[in-house]
XYZ file of C-alpha atoms in Angstrom:
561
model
C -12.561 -34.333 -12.045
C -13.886 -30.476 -11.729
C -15.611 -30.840 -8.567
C -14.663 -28.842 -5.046
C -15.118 -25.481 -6.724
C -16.668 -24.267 -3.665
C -18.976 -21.442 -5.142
C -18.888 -20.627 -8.647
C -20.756 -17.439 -10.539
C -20.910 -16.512 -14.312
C -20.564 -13.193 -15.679
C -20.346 -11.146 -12.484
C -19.045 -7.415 -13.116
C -16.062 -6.879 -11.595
C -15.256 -3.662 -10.307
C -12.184 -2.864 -7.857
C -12.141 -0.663 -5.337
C -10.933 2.714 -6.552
C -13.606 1.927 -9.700
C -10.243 2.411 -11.656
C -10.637 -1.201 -13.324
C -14.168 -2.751 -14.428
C -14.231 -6.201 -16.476
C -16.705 -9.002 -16.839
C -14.952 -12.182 -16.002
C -16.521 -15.390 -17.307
C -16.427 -17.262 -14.147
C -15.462 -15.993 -10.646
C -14.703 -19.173 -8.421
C -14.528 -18.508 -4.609
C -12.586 -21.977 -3.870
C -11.981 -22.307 0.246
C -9.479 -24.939 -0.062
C -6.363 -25.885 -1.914
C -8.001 -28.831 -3.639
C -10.989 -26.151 -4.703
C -7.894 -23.593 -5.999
C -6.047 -26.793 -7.608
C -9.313 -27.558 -9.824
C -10.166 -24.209 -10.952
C -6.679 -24.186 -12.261
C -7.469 -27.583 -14.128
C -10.572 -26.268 -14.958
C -9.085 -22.896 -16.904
C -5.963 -25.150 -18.570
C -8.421 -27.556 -20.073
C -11.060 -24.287 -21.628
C -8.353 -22.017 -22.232
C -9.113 -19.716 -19.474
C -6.610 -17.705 -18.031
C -6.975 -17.037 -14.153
C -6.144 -14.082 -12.155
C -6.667 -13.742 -8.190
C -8.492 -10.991 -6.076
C -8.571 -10.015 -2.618
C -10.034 -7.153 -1.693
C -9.444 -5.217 -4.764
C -7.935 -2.637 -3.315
C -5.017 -2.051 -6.135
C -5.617 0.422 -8.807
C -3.481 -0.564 -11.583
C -4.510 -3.218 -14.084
C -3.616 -6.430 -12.463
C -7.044 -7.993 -11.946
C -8.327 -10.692 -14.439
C -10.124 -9.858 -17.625
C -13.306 -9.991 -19.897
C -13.884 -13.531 -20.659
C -11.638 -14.923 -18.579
C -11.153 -16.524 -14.558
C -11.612 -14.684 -11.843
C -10.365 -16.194 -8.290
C -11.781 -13.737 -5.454
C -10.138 -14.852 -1.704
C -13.244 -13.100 -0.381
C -16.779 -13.915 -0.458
C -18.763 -11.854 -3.105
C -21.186 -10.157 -0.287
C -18.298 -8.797 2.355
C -16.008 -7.642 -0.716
C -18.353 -5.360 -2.262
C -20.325 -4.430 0.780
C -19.772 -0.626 2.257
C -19.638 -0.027 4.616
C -17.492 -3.333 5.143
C -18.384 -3.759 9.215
C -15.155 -6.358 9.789
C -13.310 -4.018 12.300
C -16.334 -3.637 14.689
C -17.417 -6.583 14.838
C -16.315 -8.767 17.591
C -14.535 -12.180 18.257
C -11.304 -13.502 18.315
C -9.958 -15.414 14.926
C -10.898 -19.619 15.680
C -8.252 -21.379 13.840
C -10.587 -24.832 14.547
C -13.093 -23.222 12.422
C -11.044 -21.587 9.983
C -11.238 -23.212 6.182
C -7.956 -24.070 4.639
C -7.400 -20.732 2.616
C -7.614 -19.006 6.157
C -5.602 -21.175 8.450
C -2.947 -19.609 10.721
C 0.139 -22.100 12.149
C 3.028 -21.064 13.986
C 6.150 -23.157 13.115
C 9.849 -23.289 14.125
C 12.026 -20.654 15.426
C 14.452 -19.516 13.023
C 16.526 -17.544 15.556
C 16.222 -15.933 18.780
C 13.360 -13.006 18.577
C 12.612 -14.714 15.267
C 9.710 -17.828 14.070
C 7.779 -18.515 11.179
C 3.855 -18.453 10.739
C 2.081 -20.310 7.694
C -0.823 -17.883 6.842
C -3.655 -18.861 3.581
C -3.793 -16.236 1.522
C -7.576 -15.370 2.379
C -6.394 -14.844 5.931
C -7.638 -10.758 6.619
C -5.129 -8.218 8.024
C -8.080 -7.634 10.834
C -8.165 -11.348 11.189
C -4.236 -11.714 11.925
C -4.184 -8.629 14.425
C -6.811 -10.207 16.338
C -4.505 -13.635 16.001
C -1.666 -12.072 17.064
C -3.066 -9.139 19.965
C -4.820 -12.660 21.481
C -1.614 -14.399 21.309
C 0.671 -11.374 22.620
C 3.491 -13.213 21.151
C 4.667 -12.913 17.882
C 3.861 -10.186 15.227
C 4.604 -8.981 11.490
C 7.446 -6.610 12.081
C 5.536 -4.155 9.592
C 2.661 -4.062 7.588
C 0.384 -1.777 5.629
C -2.414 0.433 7.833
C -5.622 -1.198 6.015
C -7.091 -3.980 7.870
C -9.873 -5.166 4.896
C -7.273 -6.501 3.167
C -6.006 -10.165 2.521
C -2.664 -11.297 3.374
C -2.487 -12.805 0.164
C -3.518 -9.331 -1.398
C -0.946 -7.221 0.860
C 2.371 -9.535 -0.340
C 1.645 -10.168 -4.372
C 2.271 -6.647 -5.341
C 4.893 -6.034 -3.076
C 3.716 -3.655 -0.411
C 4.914 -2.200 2.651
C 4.767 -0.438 6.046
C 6.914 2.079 7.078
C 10.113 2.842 8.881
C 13.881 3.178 7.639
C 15.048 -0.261 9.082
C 12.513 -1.850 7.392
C 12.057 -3.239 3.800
C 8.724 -4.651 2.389
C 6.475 -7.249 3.425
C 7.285 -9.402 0.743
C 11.395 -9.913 2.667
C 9.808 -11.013 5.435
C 8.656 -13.993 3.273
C 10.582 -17.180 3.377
C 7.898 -20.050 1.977
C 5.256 -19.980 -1.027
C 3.099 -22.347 -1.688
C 1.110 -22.432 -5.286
C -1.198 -24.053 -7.525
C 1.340 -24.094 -11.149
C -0.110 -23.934 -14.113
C -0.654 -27.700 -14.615
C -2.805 -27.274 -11.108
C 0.144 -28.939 -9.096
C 0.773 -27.492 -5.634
C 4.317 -26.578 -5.352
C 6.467 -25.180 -2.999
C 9.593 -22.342 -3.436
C 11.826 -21.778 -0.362
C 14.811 -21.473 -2.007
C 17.107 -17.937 -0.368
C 17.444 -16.775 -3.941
C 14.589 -18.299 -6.073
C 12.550 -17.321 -3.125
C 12.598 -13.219 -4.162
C 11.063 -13.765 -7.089
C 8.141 -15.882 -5.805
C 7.599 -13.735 -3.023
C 6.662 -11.088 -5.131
C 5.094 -12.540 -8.201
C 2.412 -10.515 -9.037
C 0.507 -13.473 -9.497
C 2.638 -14.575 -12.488
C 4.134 -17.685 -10.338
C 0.242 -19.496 -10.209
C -2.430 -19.043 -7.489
C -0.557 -18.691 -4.399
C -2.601 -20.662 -1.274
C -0.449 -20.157 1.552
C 2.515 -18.031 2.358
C 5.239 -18.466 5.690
C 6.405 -15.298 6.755
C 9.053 -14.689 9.140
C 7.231 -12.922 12.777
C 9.582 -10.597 15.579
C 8.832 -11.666 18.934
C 5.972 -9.135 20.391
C 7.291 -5.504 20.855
C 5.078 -2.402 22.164
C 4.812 0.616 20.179
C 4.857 3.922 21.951
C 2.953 6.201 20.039
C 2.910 9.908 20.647
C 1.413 11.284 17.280
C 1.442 15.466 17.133
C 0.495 17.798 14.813
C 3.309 20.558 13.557
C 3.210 23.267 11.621
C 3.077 22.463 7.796
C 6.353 24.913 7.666
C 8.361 23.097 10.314
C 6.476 18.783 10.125
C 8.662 18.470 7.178
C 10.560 21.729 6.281
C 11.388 23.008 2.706
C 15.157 23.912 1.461
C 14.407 27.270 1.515
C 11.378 29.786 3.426
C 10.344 30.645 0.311
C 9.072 27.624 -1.127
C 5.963 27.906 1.688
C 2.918 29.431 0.272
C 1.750 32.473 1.094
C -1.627 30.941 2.899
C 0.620 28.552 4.739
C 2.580 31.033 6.377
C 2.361 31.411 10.201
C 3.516 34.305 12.536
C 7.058 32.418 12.912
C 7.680 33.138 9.275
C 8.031 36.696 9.781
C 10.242 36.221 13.147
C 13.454 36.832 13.236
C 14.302 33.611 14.071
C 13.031 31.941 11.335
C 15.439 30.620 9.667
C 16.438 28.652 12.860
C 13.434 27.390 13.609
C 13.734 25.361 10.021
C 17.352 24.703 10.775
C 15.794 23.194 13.840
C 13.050 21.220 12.466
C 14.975 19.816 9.857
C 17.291 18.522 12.369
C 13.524 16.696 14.039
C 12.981 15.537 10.563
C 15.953 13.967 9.711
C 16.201 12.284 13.491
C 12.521 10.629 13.376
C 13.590 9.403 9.330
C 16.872 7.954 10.418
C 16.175 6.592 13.804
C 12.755 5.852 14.150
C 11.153 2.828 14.171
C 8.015 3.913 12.059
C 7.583 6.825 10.401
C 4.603 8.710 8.922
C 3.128 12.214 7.717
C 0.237 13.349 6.400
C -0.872 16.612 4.871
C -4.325 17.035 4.554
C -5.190 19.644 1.377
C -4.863 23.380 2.445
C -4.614 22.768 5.825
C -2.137 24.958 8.077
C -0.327 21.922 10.314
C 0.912 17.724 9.460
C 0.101 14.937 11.230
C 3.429 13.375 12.239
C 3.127 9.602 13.621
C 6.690 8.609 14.042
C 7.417 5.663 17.356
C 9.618 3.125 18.336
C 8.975 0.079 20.228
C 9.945 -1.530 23.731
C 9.255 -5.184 24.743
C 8.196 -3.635 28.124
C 4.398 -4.360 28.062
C 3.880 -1.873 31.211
C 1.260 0.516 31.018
C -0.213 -0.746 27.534
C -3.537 -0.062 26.576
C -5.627 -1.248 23.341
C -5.261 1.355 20.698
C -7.666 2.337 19.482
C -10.382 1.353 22.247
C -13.389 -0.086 21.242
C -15.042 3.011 20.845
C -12.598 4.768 19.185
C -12.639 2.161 16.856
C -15.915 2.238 16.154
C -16.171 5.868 15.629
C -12.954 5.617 13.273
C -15.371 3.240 11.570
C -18.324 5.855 11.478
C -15.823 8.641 10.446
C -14.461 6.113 7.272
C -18.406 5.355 6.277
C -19.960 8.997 6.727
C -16.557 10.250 4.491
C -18.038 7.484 1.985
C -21.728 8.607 2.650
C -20.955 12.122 1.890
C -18.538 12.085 -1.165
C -21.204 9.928 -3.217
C -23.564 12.565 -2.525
C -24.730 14.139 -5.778
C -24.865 17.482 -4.063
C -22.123 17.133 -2.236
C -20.058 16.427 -6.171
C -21.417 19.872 -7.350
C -19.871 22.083 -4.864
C -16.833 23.126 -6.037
C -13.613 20.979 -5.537
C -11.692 23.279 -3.281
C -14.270 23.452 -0.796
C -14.295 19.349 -1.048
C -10.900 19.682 -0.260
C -11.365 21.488 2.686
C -14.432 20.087 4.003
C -13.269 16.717 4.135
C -9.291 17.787 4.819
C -10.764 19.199 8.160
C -12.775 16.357 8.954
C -9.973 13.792 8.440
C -7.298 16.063 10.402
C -9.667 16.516 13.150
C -10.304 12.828 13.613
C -6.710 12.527 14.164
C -4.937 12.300 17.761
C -4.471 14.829 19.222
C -8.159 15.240 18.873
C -8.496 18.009 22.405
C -5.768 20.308 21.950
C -3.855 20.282 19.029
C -1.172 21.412 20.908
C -0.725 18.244 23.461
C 1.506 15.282 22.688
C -0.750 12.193 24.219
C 1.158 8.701 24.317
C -0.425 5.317 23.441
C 1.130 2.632 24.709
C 0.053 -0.181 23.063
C 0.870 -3.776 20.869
C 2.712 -3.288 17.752
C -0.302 -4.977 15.671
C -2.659 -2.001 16.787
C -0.407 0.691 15.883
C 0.878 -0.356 12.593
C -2.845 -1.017 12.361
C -4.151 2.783 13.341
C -7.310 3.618 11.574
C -10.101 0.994 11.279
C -12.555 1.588 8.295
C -10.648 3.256 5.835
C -11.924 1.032 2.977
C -14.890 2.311 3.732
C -14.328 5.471 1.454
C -12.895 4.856 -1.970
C -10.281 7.116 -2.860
C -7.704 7.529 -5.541
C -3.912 7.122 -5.057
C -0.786 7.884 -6.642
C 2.148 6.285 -5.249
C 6.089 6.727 -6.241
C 9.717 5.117 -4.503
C 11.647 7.549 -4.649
C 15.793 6.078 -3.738
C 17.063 8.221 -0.676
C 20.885 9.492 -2.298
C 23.720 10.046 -0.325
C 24.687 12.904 1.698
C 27.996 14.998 -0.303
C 29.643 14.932 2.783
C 29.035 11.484 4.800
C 28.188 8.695 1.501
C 27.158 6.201 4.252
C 24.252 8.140 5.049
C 20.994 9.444 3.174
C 21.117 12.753 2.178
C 16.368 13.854 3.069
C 16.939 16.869 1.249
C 14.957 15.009 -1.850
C 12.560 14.374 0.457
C 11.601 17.631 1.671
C 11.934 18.772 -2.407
C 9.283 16.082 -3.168
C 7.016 17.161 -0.284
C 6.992 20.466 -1.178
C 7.090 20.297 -4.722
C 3.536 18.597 -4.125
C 2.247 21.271 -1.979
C 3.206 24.181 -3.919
C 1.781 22.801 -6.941
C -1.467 21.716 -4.730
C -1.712 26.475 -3.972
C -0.684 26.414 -8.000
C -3.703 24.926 -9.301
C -5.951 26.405 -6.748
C -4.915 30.225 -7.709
C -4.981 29.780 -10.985
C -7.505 32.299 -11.824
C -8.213 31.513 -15.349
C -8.746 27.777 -14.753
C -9.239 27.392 -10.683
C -8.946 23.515 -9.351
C -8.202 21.056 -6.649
C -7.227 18.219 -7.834
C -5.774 16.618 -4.626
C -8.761 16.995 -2.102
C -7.361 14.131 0.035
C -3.591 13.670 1.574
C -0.337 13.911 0.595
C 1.309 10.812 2.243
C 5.008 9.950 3.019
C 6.515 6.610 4.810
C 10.165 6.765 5.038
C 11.702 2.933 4.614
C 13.814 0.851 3.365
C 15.379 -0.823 0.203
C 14.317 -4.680 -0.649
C 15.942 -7.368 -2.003
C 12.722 -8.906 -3.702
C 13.808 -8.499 -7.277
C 11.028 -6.878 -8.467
C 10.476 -4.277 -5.833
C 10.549 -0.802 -6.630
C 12.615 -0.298 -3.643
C 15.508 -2.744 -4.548
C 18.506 -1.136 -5.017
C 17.696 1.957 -2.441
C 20.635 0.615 -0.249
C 20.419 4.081 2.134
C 16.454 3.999 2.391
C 13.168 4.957 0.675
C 11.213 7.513 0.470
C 7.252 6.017 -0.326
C 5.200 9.409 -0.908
C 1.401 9.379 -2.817
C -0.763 11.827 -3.159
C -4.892 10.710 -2.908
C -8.030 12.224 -3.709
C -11.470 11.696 -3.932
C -12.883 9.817 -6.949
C -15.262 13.074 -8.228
C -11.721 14.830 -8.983
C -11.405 12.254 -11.307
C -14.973 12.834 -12.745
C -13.906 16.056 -12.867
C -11.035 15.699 -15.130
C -8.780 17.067 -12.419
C -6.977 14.250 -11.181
C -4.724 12.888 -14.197
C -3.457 16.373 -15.503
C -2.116 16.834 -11.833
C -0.929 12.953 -11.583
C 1.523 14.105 -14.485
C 2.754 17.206 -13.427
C 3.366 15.632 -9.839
C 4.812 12.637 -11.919
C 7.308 14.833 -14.128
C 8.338 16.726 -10.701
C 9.474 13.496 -8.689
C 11.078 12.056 -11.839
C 13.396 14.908 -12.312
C 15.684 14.703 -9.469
C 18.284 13.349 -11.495
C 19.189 10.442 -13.607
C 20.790 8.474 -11.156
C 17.885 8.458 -9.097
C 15.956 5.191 -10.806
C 12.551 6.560 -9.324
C 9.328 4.448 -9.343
C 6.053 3.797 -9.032
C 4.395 1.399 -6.347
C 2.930 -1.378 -8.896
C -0.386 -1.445 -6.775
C -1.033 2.183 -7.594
C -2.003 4.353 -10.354
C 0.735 4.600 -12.532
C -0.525 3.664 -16.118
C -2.082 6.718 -17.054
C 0.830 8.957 -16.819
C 3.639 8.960 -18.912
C 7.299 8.866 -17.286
C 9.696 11.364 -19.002
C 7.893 11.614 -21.849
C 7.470 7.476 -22.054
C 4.576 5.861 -22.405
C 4.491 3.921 -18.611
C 4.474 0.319 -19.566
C 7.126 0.958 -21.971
C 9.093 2.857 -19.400
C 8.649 -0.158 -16.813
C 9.716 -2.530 -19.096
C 12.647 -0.961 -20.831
C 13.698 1.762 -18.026
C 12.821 1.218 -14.748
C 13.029 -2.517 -14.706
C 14.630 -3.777 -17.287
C 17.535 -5.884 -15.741
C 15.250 -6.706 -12.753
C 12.454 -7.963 -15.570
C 15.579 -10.026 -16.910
C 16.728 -11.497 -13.663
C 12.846 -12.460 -12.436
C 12.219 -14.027 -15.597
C 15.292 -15.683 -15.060
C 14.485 -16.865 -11.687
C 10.828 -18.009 -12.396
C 12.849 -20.282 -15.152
C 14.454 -21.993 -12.949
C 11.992 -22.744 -10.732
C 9.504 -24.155 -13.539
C 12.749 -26.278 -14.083
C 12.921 -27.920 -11.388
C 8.642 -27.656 -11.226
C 8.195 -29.596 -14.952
C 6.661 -25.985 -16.095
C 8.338 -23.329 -18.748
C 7.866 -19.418 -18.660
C 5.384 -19.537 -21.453
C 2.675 -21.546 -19.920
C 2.524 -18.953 -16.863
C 1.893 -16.505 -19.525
C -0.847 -18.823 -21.173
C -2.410 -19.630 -17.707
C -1.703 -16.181 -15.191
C -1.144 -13.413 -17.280
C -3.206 -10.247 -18.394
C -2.819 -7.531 -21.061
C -0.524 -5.479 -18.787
C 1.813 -8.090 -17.490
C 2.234 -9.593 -21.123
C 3.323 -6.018 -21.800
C 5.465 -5.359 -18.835
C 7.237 -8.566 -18.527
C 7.003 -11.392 -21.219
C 6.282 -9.628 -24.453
C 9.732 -7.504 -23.914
């Protein structure tokens, strides 16, 4: 009965990632088909098991399976614990006649014009589906995250995203799921409604095997990344609020104050108008990277970005960054000069990369460019992410007032010069990036972006992992916390669930509290609501997916409330 496991270990350590979560499964399974995924299933419900799924780990909150229990990893054992993980430089195209069932990629009907569905398994890669879809030049996913070492399957359970105002998350795009239940039944959900709960399950629904997701007809992305003054990339309410080190000649001009009136102006055009839209700080360094573009369907004059050797050296840069911050010497210098050894580093690895003062354009597939940087996993980090709702302007309540956007930004940065000065206890927690995508709102119900009907802005801070050894990194994860929760009631801010969020404590809350009885409580309601009625109409209730696919924190969050 218990046979087509594929490969099957016992008590294998489990570590994600970000080395945020560490457990001891008692079996991981590695099934390659949906008959393998179907019997594990089977296999759990007849010991008692309960079975969570893994990609490639790269979530930091506590979603992963336990101590004792079953583990399902989409990747093998060897390439998801390897680093440097070498999938972006090596070469071929993705062979869908050699591709196992979990990995299989099938384009099906058009839904409308511009518009056609693709059946991806869950183990497919993100690198594997850009090659897919840069070989086919035909259809693409209209936005995605940047990582490439990640699994399809991985990218849509928690709900993630890309980037860009007229775009909501990965998981809308999704119009088909297909699961092993609970009784180790492969179902199917494609209901409109039922289907924005399954989308974005979490896991919770059963182990999902393949998901159809709705492609846009290939576009082009024209990319002309720059790098602004930190006073002017994304400009604060007031000159004041720039730190003194920060503070170029302009400040002192008499012009000044229209040079922010000007930028903002920039700001607020690229947020509103373009199609992506991206900006990194890099720790204590004097300018932002600003990758904003928009798209044509004219393929003239496109190039593959990045080249072959770019990629690889991207690749190089992501492995020495790991090389050097698991150096034992490299931990005892002092974190501010972490910070601004490896801020340099990154922001100099960054187009422009000969004159910082050029604007360079790459021309090239959409795939590539929402697919940038190749080798990031190959340094862990840590990474604080929050969804903050754009409100309305006071004059115009049809648009988005990015005034809470610039607070947030800044709000980070100043506090980033706070604990650095502080002369009785000097620190730098945040030796990475401050991050911020501008997007959407969502209509999966459990999104942390549904309900942000005039747009999103996605902003995370990251650092390296010896802040954390340090004792650095959660102190500042709270105050940065309490600042982007106080910008008023009405604002239902919150975190991305793939994050960190469970170590901080949200207006005083403790955070799986404030999940389940703030932030989410009539969402909770209505998902539980909707995962009822498809076990319904699936001969499954609500408490055997607790029994089979939950853990500790999503008995908590959702069915202990």
């Amino acid at each position: 009965m218990f046979l087509t496991f594929n490969q099957c270990f016992s008590n294998v350590p489990f570590e994600n990632w970000g080395s945020s979560v560490n457990n001891t499964p008692r079996y991981t399974f590695l099934p390659q088909t949906v008959l393998g995924v179907q019997n594990v299933v089977r296999f759990a419900k007849s010991k008692n098991f309960r079975v969570r799924c893994a990609g490639y780990r790269h979530s930091w909150s506590d979603s992963f399976s336990e101590d004792h229990q079953v583990l399902v990893s989409l990747v093998n054992l060897e390439t998801v614990t390897t680093l440097p993980d070498p999938m972006s430089i090596i070469g071929g195209e993705y062979n869908a006649a050699t591709a196992p069932e979990l990995k299989t990629i099938e384009l099906k009907g058009e839904t409308s014009p511009g518009k056609r569905l693709c059946r991806i398994g869950v183990s497919v890669t993100n690198e594997e589906f850009r090659r897919w879809s840069v070989a086919n030049k035909a259809w693409a996913i209209p936005v995605d995250v940047i990582l490439v070492e990640v699994t399809i399957g991985g990218v849509n359970a928690p709900i993630c995203h890309g980037a860009g105002i007229s775009h909501k998350t990965i998981s809308d795009h999704v119009r088909r799921i297909e699961y092993v239940d609970c009784n180790g039944e492969l179902r199917v959900v494609d209901d409109p409604y039922l289907i924005k709960a399954a989308a974005g399950a979490f896991g919770l629904l059963g182990v999902v095997t393949h998901i159809t997701i709705e492609l846009d007809a290939m576009t082009y992305a024209i990319m002309q990344p720059v790098k602004v003054d930190v006073g002017l990339a994304i400009p604060p309410t007031s000159l004041d609020q720039i730190p003194k080190a920060l503070r170029e000649s302009w400040f002192n001009e008499s012009n000044a104050q229209e040079k922010i009136v000007s930028a903002k102006k920039d700001f607020e055009k690229r947020a509103a108008e373009d199609y992506y839209s991206e900006w990194f700080w890099f720790s204590y360094q004097k300018k932002t990277w600003v990758n904003t573009f928009n798209t044509t369907s004219d393929p003239t004059g496109a190039i593959d970005y990045p080249s072959e050797a770019n990629t690889f050296l991207q690749w190089i840069q992501g492995w020495l960054g790991g090389v050097i911050t698991g150096v034992p010497f490299f931990n005892a210098i002092p974190g501010y000069w972490q910070a601004q050894l490896i801020a340099s580093l990154g922001m100099a690895a960054l187009p422009p990369t000969l004159g910082e003062s050029k604007t360079p354009t790459f021309k090239t597939l959409l795939p590539n460019a929402l697919h940038f940087r190749r080798g990031v996993q190959n340094m862990r980090v840590r990474d604080m992410e929050f969804q903050i709702p754009l409100p309305p302007r006071a004059d115009d309540a049809s648009k988005p007032d990015f005034s809470v956007v610039q607070k947030a930004w800044w709000d980070v940065i100043n506090l980033v010069y706070a604990a650095a000065d502080n002369k009785d206890d000097p620190s730098s927690p945040m030796r990475l990036t401050l991050e911020l995508r501008i997007m959407g709102g969502s209509d999966v119900l459990m999104a942390p972006q549904r309900g942000n009907d005039l747009g999103t802005a996605s902003i995370e801070i990251l650092t390296l992992p010896d802040a954390v050894t340090d004792d650095e990194w959660m102190g500042f994860s709270q105050k940065v916390c309490d600042l982007w929760m106080s910008y008023g009631d009405e604002l239902n801010v919150r975190p991305h669930w793939a994050k960190e969020w469970e170590g901080v404590r949200f207006k005083g809350v403790e955070a799986r509290q404030y999940m389940r009885e703030v932030a989410y409580k009539s969402q909770i309601a209505e998902f539980k609501d909707a995962l009822t009625q498809i076990g319904k109409g699936q001969e499954w209730e609500l408490g055997e997916l607790k029994e089979r696919f939950s853990n500790a924190l999503w008995d908590e969050v959702i069915f202990d409330g």
